[in-house]
Amino acid sequence: MDTVFAGLSQGFAVALNPINFFYVIIGCFSGTLIGALPGIGPINGVAILLPIAYSAGLPPESALILLAGIYYGAEYGGRVSSILLNVPGDAGAVFTTLDGNPMAKKGEAGRALSLSAVASFIGGTISVILMTLFGPLLASVAIHFNPSDYVALMVFAFTCLASLVGKNPIKTLLAAVMGLMIASIGIDANTGVARFTFGIPDILAGIDFLVIVIGLFGMGELITLVEHQVTGKLAVLPVGKSFVSWKDLMVTKWVILRCSLLGFFIGVLPGTGASVASAVAYGTEKRIAGKSGESFGTGDIRGLAAPEAANNGSAGGAMVPMLTLGIPGSGTTAILLGALLLFNVTPGPLMFVQRPEIAWGLIASMYIGNIALLIINLPLVGFFARLLTIPQKYLTPLIAVLAFIGVYSVVSNPFDLYMIIGLGVFGWLLRKLGFSLAPVILGVVLGNLFEDNLRRALSISGGDWMILIESGRSIAIYVLTALILFVPPLVSSLRRRAATNAATSEA
Amino acid sequence: MADRIFGSIALVISLIYGFIAFTIIKAPFQYDPLGPEAWPRILSVVAALCCLYIIARPDGQKFKVLGHTLTRIALVVFFLSAYAVLFERLGFIVSTALFCGVLSRMLGATAKQSVLFGIASGILGYGLCAGLLDLNLPTGAIFKNLKLL
């Protein structure tokens, strides 16, 4: 407990430093803005702005504070376009449209926006508190992990991805393997052998992480935007004067609490972020509500509060494994992890000890950021609503310009400009075919860590593969992996059987 | 069908990847039991298995892009490539102005709007990023000789 308080006080010293405080506010503000723009979510926002933060020469803790602010700010802002436009800002906000938009149609947009802001705030704050408590704890356990435990963790991470993210587990797995394959391009660090470079000097050092991220998420998004461009104006529903009442909060308080916790724990699972969290939260609350849950989908405030609390809870949860294990908890944290590596900071159990200003500075900044977001979001919601009307015809070219600036200012190699265009087309195709892109980026980020640990483990054992299942810790992780793999299908088949039984007994 | 086509292409790629991993990649000498070829070998097998599964049991998802939309996407990719070609040659300001102007025109801005938008984003973008944030942006090969900027 002492370490937590000492760490927090150090963290607040970093986060309250005027410059960093400024970055928290800027990050939260631009995050909300990015989240509010229809189509652009946290992952695209962070991807596009990361290289600019990098080449602007910020110190690592400031850059991370800024980028994290954009991340959870965008989780906050995603609700605005969901509620007012019925167009989710990103995958995590899909479930917000279900009850948020009907409320806005009833003329209760103000109430929906303010209630979801409060739910987001509570979800975010609960997850930061849990992060403060569990982060150092997990780090102190993880410090004893050996290479074979890390291999087990990686297997766990990819299993979580495959079984929880996306509709088709095999496609998700293939996407992750593609990421791992991309990561294997370049010179092998252990032996100096070039792999898959085909003699092209530009990729000897591997394909730059920034290039992959900007290509897949920046350019891919741009092509998707052009594809879906709607001719004519989207109708933005008026915000109106209605506001959240004390009674609303009382009705939803348990929903918000439950979903915040749920969101946090789903966020902690490697690879599963806001979209899974909000989907599970919505489904669970609907089931808990029972008979009265029939109003879900028609403007029920519980159905609005649940996904919002969960997706903001997951943002904090996803940071925990990223900071303590170096394994990102979601697609966006995979990019943040890549950002840390760019700054020569290795996330992992030692970070709390070696670079406390970064780990604790980030945590402290999230307390401040959440409060700032609530303050920004309640009165300024009308302003963000007006931004929704920024025409796509201007927004789309600007995304490309930002991506070009980002890539060029970091690597200054025109070859990479062609590379992002190619990757953008590839990313668009993958999405078209029902693949999700987050596993790809997770594969890219984890590729070297996975391979290095595997090789190190086998070096320790002298080539004996049994070392992978020798320690109690790795066996425990494999058991968890099996649970993740087999429990969800089992539960759903049991439920189906129960449902058919009930149906036959009623008949 | 789209799944099957994609699966086949991905299968071919993973087979090529696997072929290279199994035959070409080799360390001249190594002390570790696993060399640089082991990891790609594992990946190629997993990828090929995934591809085979997708070919055998596709999602049945239709790949629907209208011809009209496809033309627009092809145009955007063309503009982006042109932007990339001109980026260093004409410099940030001119290439950005051209790109923003043309793309916004294609996306439905009027002629006047797109000209204004292009010029504004070129100049403001340069001022903000190169001036204020001190980022490295190309001034353009043709201006270097003129010493205009």
XYZ file of C-alpha atoms in Angstrom:
656
model
C 0.000 0.000 0.000
C 2.890 2.319 0.818
C 4.326 1.894 -2.644
C 0.960 2.859 -4.080
C 0.826 6.114 -2.140
C 4.449 6.938 -2.764
C 3.980 6.154 -6.429
C 0.816 8.183 -6.692
C 2.385 11.218 -5.098
C 5.285 10.974 -7.504
C 2.834 10.515 -10.344
C 0.823 13.567 -9.401
C 4.009 15.572 -9.208
C 4.633 14.601 -12.837
C 1.064 15.020 -14.024
C 0.501 18.349 -12.295
C 3.634 19.825 -13.769
C 2.117 22.696 -15.804
C 3.327 21.391 -19.151
C 2.083 17.857 -18.569
C -1.174 19.203 -17.166
C -1.550 21.129 -20.390
C -1.007 17.891 -22.363
C -3.638 16.084 -20.296
C -6.170 18.767 -21.145
C -5.139 18.919 -24.812
C -5.231 15.140 -25.071
C -8.670 14.863 -23.496
C -10.050 17.697 -25.568
C -8.735 16.465 -28.892
C -9.667 12.919 -27.901
C -13.274 13.918 -27.358
C -13.189 15.715 -30.654
C -11.761 12.714 -32.502
C -14.194 10.369 -30.819
C -17.099 12.621 -31.693
C -16.271 12.716 -35.388
C -18.256 9.937 -36.992
C -16.128 7.061 -38.222
C -12.913 8.015 -36.474
C -12.349 6.195 -33.220
C -9.626 6.105 -30.579
C -7.427 3.687 -32.493
C -7.346 5.836 -35.634
C -6.889 9.015 -33.625
C -3.955 7.692 -31.651
C -2.445 6.143 -34.787
C -2.593 9.383 -36.746
C -1.344 11.616 -33.951
C 1.371 9.341 -32.529
C 4.124 10.221 -35.030
C 3.402 13.901 -34.661
C 3.745 13.643 -30.880
C 6.919 11.642 -31.408
C 8.648 13.975 -33.798
C 7.588 17.088 -31.923
C 10.217 16.014 -29.408
C 8.085 15.538 -26.312
C 9.650 13.636 -23.410
C 8.238 10.101 -23.163
C 6.025 10.694 -20.144
C 4.432 13.766 -21.710
C 3.860 11.984 -25.001
C 2.284 9.010 -23.273
C 0.087 11.264 -21.143
C -1.046 13.074 -24.281
C -1.717 9.909 -26.287
C -3.478 8.177 -23.415
C -5.615 11.305 -23.028
C -6.583 11.007 -26.663
C -7.388 7.327 -26.108
C -9.803 7.627 -23.200
C -10.991 11.004 -24.427
C -12.065 9.349 -27.655
C -13.846 6.589 -25.727
C -15.721 9.469 -24.080
C -16.436 11.341 -27.268
C -17.638 8.337 -29.237
C -21.031 8.659 -27.602
C -21.768 12.066 -29.127
C -22.077 10.878 -32.703
C -23.757 7.668 -31.535
C -26.495 9.568 -29.775
C -26.997 12.527 -32.084
C -26.284 10.966 -35.472
C -26.961 7.285 -34.898
C -23.501 6.732 -36.405
C -21.122 5.176 -33.882
C -17.790 6.980 -33.630
C -16.072 3.590 -33.392
C -16.759 -0.064 -32.748
C -16.945 0.457 -28.985
C -19.780 2.937 -29.319
C -22.094 0.752 -31.399
C -24.119 -0.254 -28.372
C -24.516 3.353 -27.301
C -26.552 4.008 -30.426
C -29.130 1.365 -29.478
C -30.650 3.334 -26.625
C -28.934 6.687 -27.014
C -30.341 7.531 -30.408
C -33.960 6.664 -29.551
C -33.668 8.964 -26.519
C -32.404 11.766 -28.753
C -35.295 11.162 -31.131
C -37.671 11.594 -28.190
C -36.098 15.011 -27.600
C -34.015 13.842 -24.654
C -30.607 14.197 -26.294
C -29.328 16.444 -23.526
C -30.357 13.923 -20.902
C -28.753 11.079 -22.850
C -25.510 12.980 -23.366
C -25.181 14.090 -19.767
C -26.126 10.696 -18.333
C -23.627 8.951 -20.586
C -20.989 11.500 -19.610
C -21.539 10.682 -15.953
C -21.527 6.941 -16.668
C -18.300 7.343 -18.634
C -16.778 9.345 -15.812
C -17.649 6.726 -13.210
C -16.432 3.907 -15.451
C -13.192 5.723 -16.146
C -12.556 6.647 -12.531
C -13.298 3.198 -11.151
C -10.926 1.684 -13.638
C -8.134 4.118 -12.757
C -8.581 3.314 -9.079
C -8.416 -0.408 -9.826
C -5.431 0.210 -12.051
C -3.666 2.021 -9.189
C -4.285 -0.923 -6.888
C -3.688 -3.839 -9.255
C -0.962 -2.409 -11.460
C 1.892 -2.484 -8.924
C 0.607 -5.788 -7.544
C 0.668 -7.441 -10.944
C 4.058 -5.896 -11.651
C 5.507 -7.378 -8.477
C 4.249 -10.825 -9.519
C 5.315 -10.401 -13.126
C 8.841 -9.513 -12.137
C 9.461 -13.204 -11.439
C 8.203 -14.345 -14.836
C 10.734 -16.252 -16.860
C 10.782 -16.625 -20.647
C 8.609 -19.736 -20.680
C 5.979 -17.929 -18.573
C 6.020 -15.162 -21.135
C 5.468 -17.681 -23.903
C 2.467 -18.986 -21.956
C 1.177 -15.417 -21.550
C 1.468 -14.844 -25.278
C -0.452 -18.001 -26.020
C -3.069 -16.792 -23.559
C -3.174 -13.368 -25.211
C -3.708 -14.782 -28.685
C -6.300 -17.233 -27.446
C -8.230 -14.399 -25.809
C -8.070 -12.521 -29.070
C -9.275 -15.401 -31.172
C -12.120 -16.459 -28.926
C -13.399 -13.042 -27.874
C -12.665 -10.591 -30.675
C -14.449 -10.651 -33.993
C -17.069 -13.027 -35.320
C -14.847 -15.701 -36.780
C -12.080 -16.943 -34.448
C -10.008 -18.393 -37.286
C -10.024 -15.082 -39.117
C -8.928 -13.277 -35.977
C -6.159 -15.819 -35.481
C -5.054 -15.428 -39.080
C -5.032 -11.654 -38.654
C -2.820 -11.980 -35.589
C -0.481 -14.377 -37.380
C -0.249 -11.915 -40.271
C 0.861 -9.330 -37.722
C 3.456 -11.731 -36.376
C 4.654 -12.410 -39.917
C 4.989 -8.704 -40.622
C 7.008 -8.376 -37.423
C 9.377 -11.112 -38.573
C 10.465 -9.068 -41.593
C 13.915 -7.541 -41.260
C 17.222 -8.481 -39.698
C 17.038 -11.081 -36.946
C 18.497 -9.450 -33.865
C 20.116 -12.624 -32.524
C 22.035 -13.805 -35.563
C 22.068 -10.875 -37.954
C 20.376 -12.888 -40.689
C 18.060 -10.921 -42.977
C 14.583 -12.405 -43.217
C 12.052 -11.714 -45.953
C 13.715 -8.488 -47.029
C 14.131 -9.542 -50.689
C 17.122 -7.263 -50.881
C 15.069 -4.105 -50.372
C 17.227 -1.871 -48.212
C 14.249 0.140 -46.896
C 12.948 -2.818 -44.915
C 16.218 -4.245 -43.604
C 15.439 -2.860 -40.183
C 11.913 -4.200 -40.428
C 8.818 -2.316 -41.452
C 8.569 0.671 -39.173
C 5.837 0.262 -36.574
C 4.553 3.765 -37.275
C 4.219 2.978 -40.950
C 2.134 -0.099 -40.222
C -0.089 1.711 -37.767
C -0.663 4.738 -39.965
C -1.145 2.584 -43.029
C -3.638 0.169 -41.544
C -5.541 2.589 -39.361
C -5.049 6.027 -40.901
C -5.106 5.234 -44.600
C -7.432 2.261 -44.227
C -9.892 4.487 -42.397
C -9.634 7.107 -45.095
C -10.542 4.626 -47.803
C -13.434 3.364 -45.696
C -14.633 6.933 -45.224
C -14.602 7.495 -48.970
C -16.435 4.238 -49.509
C -19.178 5.080 -47.048
C -19.378 8.746 -47.822
C -22.976 9.690 -47.592
C -24.172 12.191 -50.042
C -26.351 14.836 -48.534
C -26.294 15.987 -44.965
C -26.585 13.733 -41.961
C -29.296 14.956 -39.672
C -27.880 15.995 -36.328
C -30.565 15.827 -33.672
C -30.770 18.907 -31.463
C -29.221 18.641 -28.005
C -32.067 20.468 -26.286
C -32.299 21.581 -22.697
C -33.003 18.305 -20.922
C -30.403 17.175 -18.404
C -29.636 14.138 -16.323
C -31.625 14.046 -13.092
C -30.720 12.641 -9.707
C -33.444 10.064 -10.207
C -31.826 8.797 -13.407
C -28.573 8.297 -11.581
C -30.297 6.414 -8.783
C -31.974 4.115 -11.297
C -28.733 3.383 -13.080
C -26.228 3.412 -10.204
C -25.895 -0.384 -9.932
C -25.826 -0.760 -13.692
C -22.982 1.729 -13.930
C -21.073 0.124 -11.084
C -21.419 -3.406 -12.435
C -20.525 -2.411 -15.967
C -17.520 -0.372 -14.882
C -16.081 -3.414 -13.124
C -16.984 -5.684 -16.001
C -15.414 -3.271 -18.464
C -12.238 -3.091 -16.420
C -11.764 -6.841 -16.289
C -12.549 -7.341 -19.962
C -10.088 -4.550 -20.663
C -7.395 -6.375 -18.688
C -7.751 -9.472 -20.867
C -5.151 -9.128 -23.579
C -6.467 -7.841 -26.855
C -10.063 -7.339 -25.845
C -10.973 -3.699 -25.574
C -13.962 -1.421 -25.633
C -15.968 -3.152 -28.331
C -16.062 -6.467 -26.486
C -16.610 -4.747 -23.128
C -19.585 -2.703 -24.268
C -21.162 -5.662 -26.061
C -20.876 -7.921 -23.012
C -22.082 -5.177 -20.670
C -25.142 -4.439 -22.774
C -26.038 -8.114 -23.083
C -25.540 -8.779 -19.394
C -27.603 -5.806 -18.249
C -30.393 -6.701 -20.589
C -30.486 -10.194 -19.099
C -30.297 -8.916 -15.510
C -33.122 -6.473 -16.160
C -35.333 -9.451 -17.076
C -38.899 -8.508 -17.903
C -38.258 -4.780 -17.627
C -35.350 -5.243 -20.055
C -37.778 -5.348 -22.941
C -37.547 -1.583 -23.165
C -33.824 -1.921 -24.037
C -33.306 -0.589 -27.509
C -36.131 1.919 -27.305
C -34.363 4.541 -25.202
C -33.846 2.841 -21.859
C -31.403 4.801 -19.698
C -29.931 1.570 -18.334
C -29.142 0.425 -21.855
C -27.368 3.719 -22.423
C -25.386 3.745 -19.190
C -24.178 0.139 -19.457
C -22.008 0.281 -22.604
C -20.693 3.748 -21.768
C -19.511 2.756 -18.294
C -18.009 -0.424 -19.714
C -16.087 1.071 -22.607
C -14.480 3.689 -20.403
C -13.758 1.077 -17.779
C -12.032 -1.035 -20.372
C -9.700 1.798 -21.380
C -8.117 1.785 -17.920
C -8.178 -1.987 -17.732
C -6.368 -2.332 -21.017
C -3.501 -0.229 -19.693
C -2.801 -2.600 -16.803
C -1.254 -5.482 -18.765
C 0.416 -3.000 -21.091
C 2.237 -1.266 -18.236
C 2.971 -4.306 -16.115
C 3.569 -7.119 -18.609
C 4.268 -5.304 -21.835
C 1.249 -7.056 -23.344
C -1.379 -4.620 -24.566
C -4.959 -5.078 -23.397
C -6.531 -3.658 -26.561
C -5.751 -2.546 -30.071
C -5.238 1.053 -29.030
C -2.960 0.156 -26.134
C -0.943 -1.882 -28.622
C -0.231 1.391 -30.368
C 0.601 3.062 -27.052
C 2.973 0.194 -26.346
C 4.597 0.733 -29.714
C 4.883 4.408 -28.797
C 6.741 3.541 -25.612
C 9.132 1.332 -27.560
C 9.764 4.214 -29.955
C 10.853 6.268 -26.969
C 13.196 3.459 -25.903
C 11.092 2.697 -22.874
C 10.462 -1.002 -22.378
C 7.111 -1.553 -20.721
C 7.031 -4.438 -18.327
C 7.263 -5.267 -14.658
C 10.392 -3.196 -14.190
C 8.796 -0.035 -15.458
C 7.202 0.778 -12.111
C 10.678 0.611 -10.566
C 12.890 1.931 -13.329
C 10.695 4.542 -14.960
C 8.182 5.408 -12.229
C 7.692 8.882 -13.671
C 6.148 7.298 -16.767
C 4.078 4.571 -15.134
C 2.791 6.640 -12.233
C 2.684 9.854 -14.229
C 0.312 8.155 -16.640
C -1.894 6.794 -13.870
C -2.075 10.140 -12.091
C -2.800 11.915 -15.355
C -5.793 9.639 -15.856
C -7.363 10.798 -12.587
C -6.990 14.376 -13.746
C -8.066 13.516 -17.260
C -11.287 11.888 -16.173
C -12.311 14.918 -14.150
C -11.288 17.186 -17.004
C -13.361 15.132 -19.427
C -16.444 15.403 -17.253
C -15.973 19.154 -17.019
C -15.290 19.478 -20.759
C -18.166 17.246 -21.709
C -21.046 18.571 -19.654
C -21.128 22.218 -20.727
C -19.341 21.929 -24.072
C -21.463 19.167 -25.484
C -23.212 21.599 -27.787
C -19.867 22.611 -29.231
C -18.916 19.009 -29.970
C -22.342 18.431 -31.446
C -21.722 21.264 -33.882
C -18.428 19.650 -34.910
C -20.360 16.658 -36.142
C -21.396 18.750 -39.073
C -17.809 19.167 -40.323
C -18.279 17.963 -43.860
C -16.532 14.762 -44.875
C -15.224 16.450 -47.987
C -12.796 18.431 -45.821
C -12.195 15.866 -43.111
C -11.087 13.086 -45.449
C -8.240 14.958 -47.195
C -7.041 16.236 -43.830
C -6.646 12.683 -42.507
C -4.369 11.918 -45.430
C -2.358 15.079 -44.865
C -1.917 14.264 -41.169
C -0.832 10.738 -42.017
C 1.714 11.985 -44.539
C 3.064 14.573 -42.126
C 3.331 11.914 -39.452
C 5.175 9.367 -41.528
C 7.432 11.808 -43.275
C 8.431 13.760 -40.188
C 9.538 10.598 -38.408
C 11.281 8.610 -41.104
C 11.775 11.148 -43.927
C 11.771 8.335 -46.440
C 9.435 8.712 -49.405
C 9.367 4.913 -49.743
C 7.267 4.781 -46.582
C 4.652 7.037 -48.149
C 3.967 4.376 -50.769
C 4.067 1.773 -48.085
C 1.252 3.386 -46.065
C -0.902 3.653 -49.162
C -0.385 -0.048 -49.870
C -1.056 -0.990 -46.283
C -4.144 1.206 -46.309
C -5.616 -0.705 -49.232
C -4.682 -3.956 -47.492
C -6.355 -2.835 -44.257
C -9.488 -1.781 -46.086
C -9.663 -5.179 -47.827
C -9.241 -7.010 -44.543
C -12.049 -5.042 -42.953
C -14.236 -5.619 -45.975
C -13.700 -9.355 -45.546
C -14.730 -9.340 -41.906
C -11.290 -9.365 -40.324
C -10.613 -7.009 -37.459
C -7.426 -4.995 -37.598
C -6.615 -4.838 -33.900
C -5.224 -8.420 -33.879
C -2.875 -7.508 -36.723
C -1.384 -4.668 -34.766
C -1.177 -6.818 -31.655
C 0.720 -9.392 -33.655
C 3.104 -6.748 -34.922
C 3.753 -5.400 -31.448
C 4.094 -8.776 -29.766
C 5.968 -10.541 -32.559
C 9.482 -9.911 -31.344
C 8.615 -10.396 -27.685
C 6.989 -13.747 -28.466
C 9.845 -14.997 -30.605
C 12.593 -13.753 -28.285
C 11.047 -15.376 -25.258
C 10.502 -18.657 -27.067
C 14.085 -18.739 -28.233
C 15.393 -17.696 -24.850
C 13.353 -20.373 -23.103
C 14.711 -23.037 -25.405
C 18.239 -21.738 -24.982
C 17.837 -22.171 -21.243
C 16.665 -25.740 -21.651
C 19.125 -26.544 -24.385
C 16.413 -27.220 -26.926
C 13.991 -29.174 -24.743
C 10.437 -27.995 -25.491
C 9.173 -29.361 -22.184
C 10.519 -26.255 -20.444
C 7.453 -24.438 -21.711
C 5.214 -26.367 -19.339
C 7.561 -26.802 -16.424
C 6.790 -23.954 -14.062
C 3.570 -23.843 -12.042
C 2.912 -20.334 -13.300
C 2.927 -21.285 -16.955
C 0.708 -24.313 -16.294
C -1.754 -22.027 -14.477
C -1.750 -19.693 -17.484
C -2.384 -22.595 -19.869
C -5.317 -23.688 -17.696
C -6.726 -20.167 -17.943
C -6.201 -20.323 -21.693
C -8.185 -23.547 -21.890
C -10.963 -21.933 -19.838
C -11.146 -18.959 -22.186
C -11.231 -21.324 -25.123
C -13.859 -23.752 -23.882
C -16.103 -21.958 -21.404
C -17.832 -19.395 -23.671
C -18.975 -21.957 -26.286
C -20.031 -24.342 -23.508
C -22.091 -21.664 -21.758
C -23.832 -20.655 -24.940
C -24.632 -24.244 -25.887
C -25.978 -24.900 -22.371
C -28.083 -21.777 -22.596
C -29.401 -22.835 -25.958
C -30.299 -26.225 -24.560
C -32.017 -24.598 -21.579
C -33.939 -22.355 -23.934
C -35.138 -25.243 -26.083
C -36.038 -27.211 -22.957
C -38.064 -24.286 -21.679
C -39.719 -23.955 -25.054
C -40.676 -27.640 -25.177
C -41.957 -27.673 -21.594
C -44.097 -24.632 -22.300
C -45.452 -26.323 -25.378
C -16.624 -16.664 -52.492
C -14.657 -13.584 -51.515
C -13.438 -15.481 -48.485
C -12.248 -18.338 -50.638
C -10.372 -16.050 -53.017
C -8.750 -14.186 -50.163
C -8.006 -17.439 -48.382
C -6.302 -18.823 -51.480
C -4.188 -15.730 -51.974
C -3.226 -15.740 -48.305
C -2.458 -19.442 -48.570
C -0.123 -18.834 -51.493
C 1.598 -16.069 -49.565
C 2.008 -18.193 -46.470
C 3.345 -21.056 -48.559
C 5.913 -18.756 -50.129
C 6.714 -17.427 -46.658
C 7.017 -20.973 -45.411
C 9.146 -22.013 -48.382
C 11.609 -19.229 -47.642
C 11.596 -20.106 -43.953
C 12.197 -23.790 -44.599
C 14.828 -23.500 -47.293
C 16.524 -20.144 -47.537
C 16.827 -18.630 -44.083
C 19.822 -20.059 -42.310
C 22.283 -18.629 -39.855
C 25.942 -19.174 -40.768
C 26.603 -20.258 -37.178
C 24.551 -20.129 -34.030
C 24.708 -21.165 -30.395
C 20.990 -21.230 -29.655
C 18.843 -24.265 -30.289
C 16.338 -22.138 -32.218
C 17.762 -20.216 -35.122
C 16.229 -17.381 -37.120
C 14.268 -19.870 -39.241
C 12.328 -21.652 -36.486
C 9.818 -18.933 -35.666
C 8.833 -18.167 -39.290
C 8.401 -21.910 -39.833
C 5.902 -22.132 -36.991
C 4.076 -19.048 -38.265
C 3.848 -20.337 -41.805
C 2.287 -23.605 -40.652
C -0.285 -21.849 -38.449
C -1.114 -19.352 -41.200
C -1.492 -22.062 -43.820
C -3.811 -24.054 -41.553
C -5.964 -20.959 -40.927
C -6.142 -20.287 -44.670
C -7.173 -23.888 -45.385
C -9.933 -23.608 -42.791
C -11.193 -20.370 -44.324
C -11.173 -21.939 -47.803
C -12.996 -25.017 -46.521
C -15.564 -23.173 -44.436
C -15.945 -19.599 -45.682
C -18.201 -17.157 -43.860
C -20.367 -16.727 -46.890
C -19.865 -13.015 -46.582
C -20.457 -11.137 -49.825
C -17.843 -8.684 -50.936
C -20.100 -5.917 -52.069
C -18.622 -2.838 -53.625
C -20.582 -0.975 -56.232
C -18.707 -0.240 -59.438
C -19.214 3.438 -58.829
C -17.687 3.236 -55.347
C -14.794 1.174 -56.610
C -13.948 3.881 -59.140
C -13.958 6.455 -56.363
C -11.679 4.328 -54.216
C -9.340 3.758 -57.132
C -9.293 7.513 -57.710
C -8.452 8.193 -54.067
C -5.613 5.683 -54.187
C -4.394 7.346 -57.360
C -4.511 10.806 -55.746
C -2.695 9.505 -52.702
C 0.029 8.003 -54.867
C 0.354 11.229 -56.815
C 0.583 13.091 -53.518
C 3.356 10.729 -52.423
C 5.233 11.235 -55.699
C 4.953 15.017 -55.530
C 5.501 15.316 -51.767
C 9.262 15.781 -51.903
C 9.443 17.187 -55.404
C 6.968 20.038 -55.098
C 7.278 20.409 -51.357
C 4.639 20.204 -48.675
C 2.750 23.409 -49.401
C 2.159 22.958 -53.103
C 1.550 19.204 -53.062
C -0.828 19.463 -50.113
C -2.724 22.317 -51.708
C -3.137 20.295 -54.898
C -4.102 17.107 -53.094
C -6.614 18.727 -50.730
C -8.105 20.765 -53.518
C -8.569 17.834 -55.860
C -9.822 15.378 -53.255
C -12.302 17.781 -51.686
C -13.562 18.619 -55.167
C -14.088 14.928 -55.820
C -15.893 14.531 -52.512
C -18.368 17.240 -53.399
C -16.929 20.672 -52.637
C -17.585 23.443 -55.142
C -14.691 24.698 -57.270
C -14.262 27.809 -55.171
C -14.441 25.921 -51.875
C -11.893 23.359 -52.963
C -9.389 25.954 -54.161
C -9.682 27.885 -50.906
C -9.513 24.718 -48.821
C -6.461 23.446 -50.693
C -4.515 26.677 -50.330
C -5.508 27.088 -46.699
C -4.522 23.565 -45.695
C -1.195 23.793 -47.526
C -0.155 27.052 -45.942
C -1.708 26.577 -42.503
C -0.473 22.984 -42.314
C 3.066 24.042 -43.097
C 2.966 26.979 -40.718
C 1.563 24.869 -37.904
C 3.674 21.756 -38.324
C 6.978 23.050 -39.656
C 6.827 26.413 -37.926
C 5.139 25.813 -34.600
C 5.858 22.125 -33.943
C 9.210 22.162 -35.681
C 8.515 19.002 -37.670
C 10.568 17.960 -40.626
C 8.573 18.613 -43.800
C 9.877 18.902 -47.338
C 10.157 22.443 -48.669
C 10.369 21.001 -52.148
C 13.234 20.333 -54.507
C 12.135 23.038 -56.916
C 12.177 25.728 -54.228
C 15.622 24.859 -52.949
C 17.157 26.357 -56.071
C 14.997 29.436 -55.934
C 15.762 30.009 -52.233
C 12.224 31.218 -51.797
C 11.618 29.501 -48.501
